[in-house]
mmCIF file with all atom_site columns, N, CA and C in Angstrom:
data_model
loop_
_atom_site.group_PDB
_atom_site.id
_atom_site.type_symbol
_atom_site.label_atom_id
_atom_site.label_alt_id
_atom_site.label_comp_id
_atom_site.label_asym_id
_atom_site.label_entity_id
_atom_site.label_seq_id
_atom_site.pdbx_PDB_ins_code
_atom_site.Cartn_x
_atom_site.Cartn_y
_atom_site.Cartn_z
_atom_site.occupancy
_atom_site.B_iso_or_equiv
_atom_site.pdbx_formal_charge
_atom_site.auth_seq_id
_atom_site.auth_comp_id
_atom_site.auth_asym_id
_atom_site.auth_atom_id
_atom_site.pdbx_PDB_model_num
ATOM 1   N N  . GLU C 1 1  ? 146.747 84.615 28.154 1.00 0.00 ? 1  GLU C N  1
ATOM 2   C CA . GLU C 1 1  ? 147.071 83.902 29.375 1.00 0.00 ? 1  GLU C CA 1
ATOM 3   C C  . GLU C 1 1  ? 145.906 82.984 29.732 1.00 0.00 ? 1  GLU C C  1
ATOM 4   N N  . GLN C 1 2  ? 146.210 81.739 30.028 1.00 0.00 ? 2  GLN C N  1
ATOM 5   C CA . GLN C 1 2  ? 145.186 80.767 30.380 1.00 0.00 ? 2  GLN C CA 1
ATOM 6   C C  . GLN C 1 2  ? 144.872 80.859 31.868 1.00 0.00 ? 2  GLN C C  1
ATOM 7   N N  . GLU C 1 3  ? 143.599 80.752 32.208 1.00 0.00 ? 3  GLU C N  1
ATOM 8   C CA . GLU C 1 3  ? 143.182 80.804 33.608 1.00 0.00 ? 3  GLU C CA 1
ATOM 9   C C  . GLU C 1 3  ? 142.629 79.458 34.029 1.00 0.00 ? 3  GLU C C  1
ATOM 10  N N  . PHE C 1 4  ? 142.805 79.138 35.293 1.00 0.00 ? 4  PHE C N  1
ATOM 11  C CA . PHE C 1 4  ? 142.301 77.894 35.862 1.00 0.00 ? 4  PHE C CA 1
ATOM 12  C C  . PHE C 1 4  ? 141.458 78.218 37.085 1.00 0.00 ? 4  PHE C C  1
ATOM 13  N N  . PRO C 1 5  ? 140.292 77.600 37.202 1.00 0.00 ? 5  PRO C N  1
ATOM 14  C CA . PRO C 1 5  ? 139.461 77.868 38.376 1.00 0.00 ? 5  PRO C CA 1
ATOM 15  C C  . PRO C 1 5  ? 140.148 77.362 39.640 1.00 0.00 ? 5  PRO C C  1
ATOM 16  N N  . GLU C 1 6  ? 139.912 78.056 40.716 1.00 0.00 ? 6  GLU C N  1
ATOM 17  C CA . GLU C 1 6  ? 140.502 77.684 41.997 1.00 0.00 ? 6  GLU C CA 1
ATOM 18  C C  . GLU C 1 6  ? 139.604 76.669 42.703 1.00 0.00 ? 6  GLU C C  1
ATOM 19  N N  . LEU C 1 7  ? 140.211 75.670 43.302 1.00 0.00 ? 7  LEU C N  1
ATOM 20  C CA . LEU C 1 7  ? 139.452 74.703 44.090 1.00 0.00 ? 7  LEU C CA 1
ATOM 21  C C  . LEU C 1 7  ? 139.193 75.287 45.467 1.00 0.00 ? 7  LEU C C  1
ATOM 22  N N  . ASP C 1 8  ? 137.951 75.191 45.924 1.00 0.00 ? 8  ASP C N  1
ATOM 23  C CA . ASP C 1 8  ? 137.661 75.715 47.247 1.00 0.00 ? 8  ASP C CA 1
ATOM 24  C C  . ASP C 1 8  ? 137.372 74.614 48.262 1.00 0.00 ? 8  ASP C C  1
ATOM 25  N N  . ARG C 1 9  ? 137.263 73.356 47.787 1.00 0.00 ? 9  ARG C N  1
ATOM 26  C CA . ARG C 1 9  ? 137.081 72.243 48.718 1.00 0.00 ? 9  ARG C CA 1
ATOM 27  C C  . ARG C 1 9  ? 137.394 70.931 48.009 1.00 0.00 ? 9  ARG C C  1
ATOM 28  N N  . VAL C 1 10 ? 137.761 69.960 48.781 1.00 0.00 ? 10 VAL C N  1
ATOM 29  C CA . VAL C 1 10 ? 138.014 68.615 48.272 1.00 0.00 ? 10 VAL C CA 1
ATOM 30  C C  . VAL C 1 10 ? 137.389 67.624 49.237 1.00 0.00 ? 10 VAL C C  1
ATOM 31  N N  . ALA C 1 11 ? 137.117 66.413 48.759 1.00 0.00 ? 11 ALA C N  1
ATOM 32  C CA . ALA C 1 11 ? 136.519 65.390 49.617 1.00 0.00 ? 11 ALA C CA 1
ATOM 33  C C  . ALA C 1 11 ? 136.743 64.020 48.995 1.00 0.00 ? 11 ALA C C  1
ATOM 34  N N  . TRP C 1 12 ? 136.718 62.998 49.827 1.00 0.00 ? 12 TRP C N  1
ATOM 35  C CA . TRP C 1 12 ? 136.772 61.611 49.374 1.00 0.00 ? 12 TRP C CA 1
ATOM 36  C C  . TRP C 1 12 ? 135.347 61.097 49.262 1.00 0.00 ? 12 TRP C C  1
ATOM 37  N N  . PHE C 1 13 ? 135.069 60.339 48.184 1.00 0.00 ? 13 PHE C N  1
ATOM 38  C CA . PHE C 1 13 ? 133.742 59.776 47.966 1.00 0.00 ? 13 PHE C CA 1
ATOM 39  C C  . PHE C 1 13 ? 133.852 58.292 47.673 1.00 0.00 ? 13 PHE C C  1
ATOM 40  N N  . SER C 1 14 ? 132.818 57.551 48.016 1.00 0.00 ? 14 SER C N  1
ATOM 41  C CA . SER C 1 14 ? 132.718 56.176 47.533 1.00 0.00 ? 14 SER C CA 1
ATOM 42  C C  . SER C 1 14 ? 132.471 56.258 46.030 1.00 0.00 ? 14 SER C C  1
ATOM 43  N N  . LEU C 1 15 ? 132.700 55.154 45.326 1.00 0.00 ? 15 LEU C N  1
ATOM 44  C CA . LEU C 1 15 ? 132.441 55.171 43.881 1.00 0.00 ? 15 LEU C CA 1
ATOM 45  C C  . LEU C 1 15 ? 130.977 55.485 43.591 1.00 0.00 ? 15 LEU C C  1
ATOM 46  N N  . ALA C 1 16 ? 130.076 54.947 44.408 1.00 0.00 ? 16 ALA C N  1
ATOM 47  C CA . ALA C 1 16 ? 128.648 55.198 44.189 1.00 0.00 ? 16 ALA C CA 1
ATOM 48  C C  . ALA C 1 16 ? 128.325 56.685 44.340 1.00 0.00 ? 16 ALA C C  1
ATOM 49  N N  . ARG C 1 17 ? 128.840 57.298 45.380 1.00 0.00 ? 17 ARG C N  1
ATOM 50  C CA . ARG C 1 17 ? 128.583 58.726 45.608 1.00 0.00 ? 17 ARG C CA 1
ATOM 51  C C  . ARG C 1 17 ? 129.268 59.581 44.540 1.00 0.00 ? 17 ARG C C  1
ATOM 52  N N  . ALA C 1 18 ? 130.467 59.173 44.140 1.00 0.00 ? 18 ALA C N  1
ATOM 53  C CA . ALA C 1 18 ? 131.192 59.915 43.106 1.00 0.00 ? 18 ALA C CA 1
ATOM 54  C C  . ALA C 1 18 ? 130.384 59.966 41.814 1.00 0.00 ? 18 ALA C C  1
ATOM 55  N N  . ARG C 1 19 ? 129.703 58.870 41.484 1.00 0.00 ? 19 ARG C N  1
ATOM 56  C CA . ARG C 1 19 ? 128.868 58.848 40.270 1.00 0.00 ? 19 ARG C CA 1
ATOM 57  C C  . ARG C 1 19 ? 127.752 59.888 40.335 1.00 0.00 ? 19 ARG C C  1
ATOM 58  N N  . GLU C 1 20 ? 127.291 60.193 41.537 1.00 0.00 ? 20 GLU C N  1
ATOM 59  C CA . GLU C 1 20 ? 126.216 61.172 41.695 1.00 0.00 ? 20 GLU C CA 1
ATOM 60  C C  . GLU C 1 20 ? 126.711 62.609 41.529 1.00 0.00 ? 20 GLU C C  1
ATOM 61  N N  . VAL C 1 21 ? 127.974 62.861 41.859 1.00 0.00 ? 21 VAL C N  1
ATOM 62  C CA . VAL C 1 21 ? 128.443 64.246 41.876 1.00 0.00 ? 21 VAL C CA 1
ATOM 63  C C  . VAL C 1 21 ? 129.429 64.594 40.764 1.00 0.00 ? 21 VAL C C  1
ATOM 64  N N  . ILE C 1 22 ? 129.936 63.589 40.057 1.00 0.00 ? 22 ILE C N  1
ATOM 65  C CA . ILE C 1 22 ? 130.955 63.846 39.032 1.00 0.00 ? 22 ILE C CA 1
ATOM 66  C C  . ILE C 1 22 ? 130.314 64.422 37.770 1.00 0.00 ? 22 ILE C C  1
ATOM 67  N N  . VAL C 1 23 ? 131.106 65.115 37.010 1.00 0.00 ? 23 VAL C N  1
ATOM 68  C CA . VAL C 1 23 ? 130.668 65.565 35.686 1.00 0.00 ? 23 VAL C CA 1
ATOM 69  C C  . VAL C 1 23 ? 130.416 64.301 34.863 1.00 0.00 ? 23 VAL C C  1
ATOM 70  N N  . LYS C 1 24 ? 129.257 64.174 34.284 1.00 0.00 ? 24 LYS C N  1
ATOM 71  C CA . LYS C 1 24 ? 128.862 62.932 33.604 1.00 0.00 ? 24 LYS C CA 1
ATOM 72  C C  . LYS C 1 24 ? 129.860 62.486 32.544 1.00 0.00 ? 24 LYS C C  1
ATOM 73  N N  . ALA C 1 25 ? 130.477 63.421 31.854 1.00 0.00 ? 25 ALA C N  1
ATOM 74  C CA . ALA C 1 25 ? 131.451 63.069 30.819 1.00 0.00 ? 25 ALA C CA 1
ATOM 75  C C  . ALA C 1 25 ? 132.699 62.409 31.400 1.00 0.00 ? 25 ALA C C  1
ATOM 76  N N  . GLN C 1 26 ? 132.906 62.537 32.704 1.00 0.00 ? 26 GLN C N  1
ATOM 77  C CA . GLN C 1 26 ? 134.087 61.958 33.341 1.00 0.00 ? 26 GLN C CA 1
ATOM 78  C C  . GLN C 1 26 ? 133.803 60.609 33.997 1.00 0.00 ? 26 GLN C C  1
ATOM 79  N N  . ALA C 1 27 ? 132.590 60.107 33.890 1.00 0.00 ? 27 ALA C N  1
ATOM 80  C CA . ALA C 1 27 ? 132.212 58.855 34.541 1.00 0.00 ? 27 ALA C CA 1
ATOM 81  C C  . ALA C 1 27 ? 133.055 57.673 34.068 1.00 0.00 ? 27 ALA C C  1
ATOM 82  N N  . THR C 1 28 ? 133.558 57.713 32.858 1.00 0.00 ? 28 THR C N  1
ATOM 83  C CA . THR C 1 28 ? 134.398 56.626 32.359 1.00 0.00 ? 28 THR C CA 1
ATOM 84  C C  . THR C 1 28 ? 135.640 56.432 33.228 1.00 0.00 ? 28 THR C C  1
ATOM 85  N N  . PHE C 1 29 ? 136.126 57.507 33.837 1.00 0.00 ? 29 PHE C N  1
ATOM 86  C CA . PHE C 1 29 ? 137.285 57.383 34.719 1.00 0.00 ? 29 PHE C CA 1
ATOM 87  C C  . PHE C 1 29 ? 136.936 56.585 35.972 1.00 0.00 ? 29 PHE C C  1
ATOM 88  N N  . LEU C 1 30 ? 135.701 56.709 36.440 1.00 0.00 ? 30 LEU C N  1
ATOM 89  C CA . LEU C 1 30 ? 135.267 55.899 37.580 1.00 0.00 ? 30 LEU C CA 1
ATOM 90  C C  . LEU C 1 30 ? 135.178 54.431 37.186 1.00 0.00 ? 30 LEU C C  1
ATOM 91  N N  . ASP C 1 31 ? 134.737 54.160 35.969 1.00 0.00 ? 31 ASP C N  1
ATOM 92  C CA . ASP C 1 31 ? 134.687 52.780 35.487 1.00 0.00 ? 31 ASP C CA 1
ATOM 93  C C  . ASP C 1 31 ? 136.083 52.172 35.477 1.00 0.00 ? 31 ASP C C  1
ATOM 94  N N  . ARG C 1 32 ? 137.044 52.926 34.994 1.00 0.00 ? 32 ARG C N  1
ATOM 95  C CA . ARG C 1 32 ? 138.427 52.442 34.955 1.00 0.00 ? 32 ARG C CA 1
ATOM 96  C C  . ARG C 1 32 ? 138.956 52.202 36.360 1.00 0.00 ? 32 ARG C C  1
ATOM 97  N N  . LEU C 1 33 ? 138.654 53.098 37.262 1.00 0.00 ? 33 LEU C N  1
ATOM 98  C CA . LEU C 1 33 ? 139.091 52.941 38.646 1.00 0.00 ? 33 LEU C CA 1
ATOM 99  C C  . LEU C 1 33 ? 138.478 51.690 39.264 1.00 0.00 ? 33 LEU C C  1
ATOM 100 N N  . ALA C 1 34 ? 137.206 51.455 39.011 1.00 0.00 ? 34 ALA C N  1
ATOM 101 C CA . ALA C 1 34 ? 136.516 50.295 39.568 1.00 0.00 ? 34 ALA C CA 1
ATOM 102 C C  . ALA C 1 34 ? 137.128 48.989 39.071 1.00 0.00 ? 34 ALA C C  1
ATOM 103 N N  . GLU C 1 35 ? 137.642 48.980 37.858 1.00 0.00 ? 35 GLU C N  1
ATOM 104 C CA . GLU C 1 35 ? 138.279 47.774 37.319 1.00 0.00 ? 35 GLU C CA 1
ATOM 105 C C  . GLU C 1 35 ? 139.519 47.382 38.109 1.00 0.00 ? 35 GLU C C  1
ATOM 106 N N  . HIS C 1 36 ? 140.144 48.338 38.768 1.00 0.00 ? 36 HIS C N  1
ATOM 107 C CA . HIS C 1 36 ? 141.391 48.092 39.490 1.00 0.00 ? 36 HIS C CA 1
ATOM 108 C C  . HIS C 1 36 ? 141.210 48.114 41.002 1.00 0.00 ? 36 HIS C C  1
ATOM 109 N N  . SER C 1 37 ? 139.976 48.226 41.470 1.00 0.00 ? 37 SER C N  1
ATOM 110 C CA . SER C 1 37 ? 139.705 48.240 42.909 1.00 0.00 ? 37 SER C CA 1
ATOM 111 C C  . SER C 1 37 ? 139.497 46.824 43.419 1.00 0.00 ? 37 SER C C  1
ATOM 112 N N  . PRO C 1 38 ? 139.907 46.593 44.652 1.00 0.00 ? 38 PRO C N  1
ATOM 113 C CA . PRO C 1 38 ? 139.679 45.246 45.224 1.00 0.00 ? 38 PRO C CA 1
ATOM 114 C C  . PRO C 1 38 ? 138.212 44.990 45.525 1.00 0.00 ? 38 PRO C C  1
#
């Protein structure tokens, strides 16, 4: 049986702040998001 960690909190971040707290391997997703942001 596969287990998934439970989320205990969520928050909105600016792209700059998200870069500070995100798992480094996932930073490419922020780059993609920035390409489509106004």
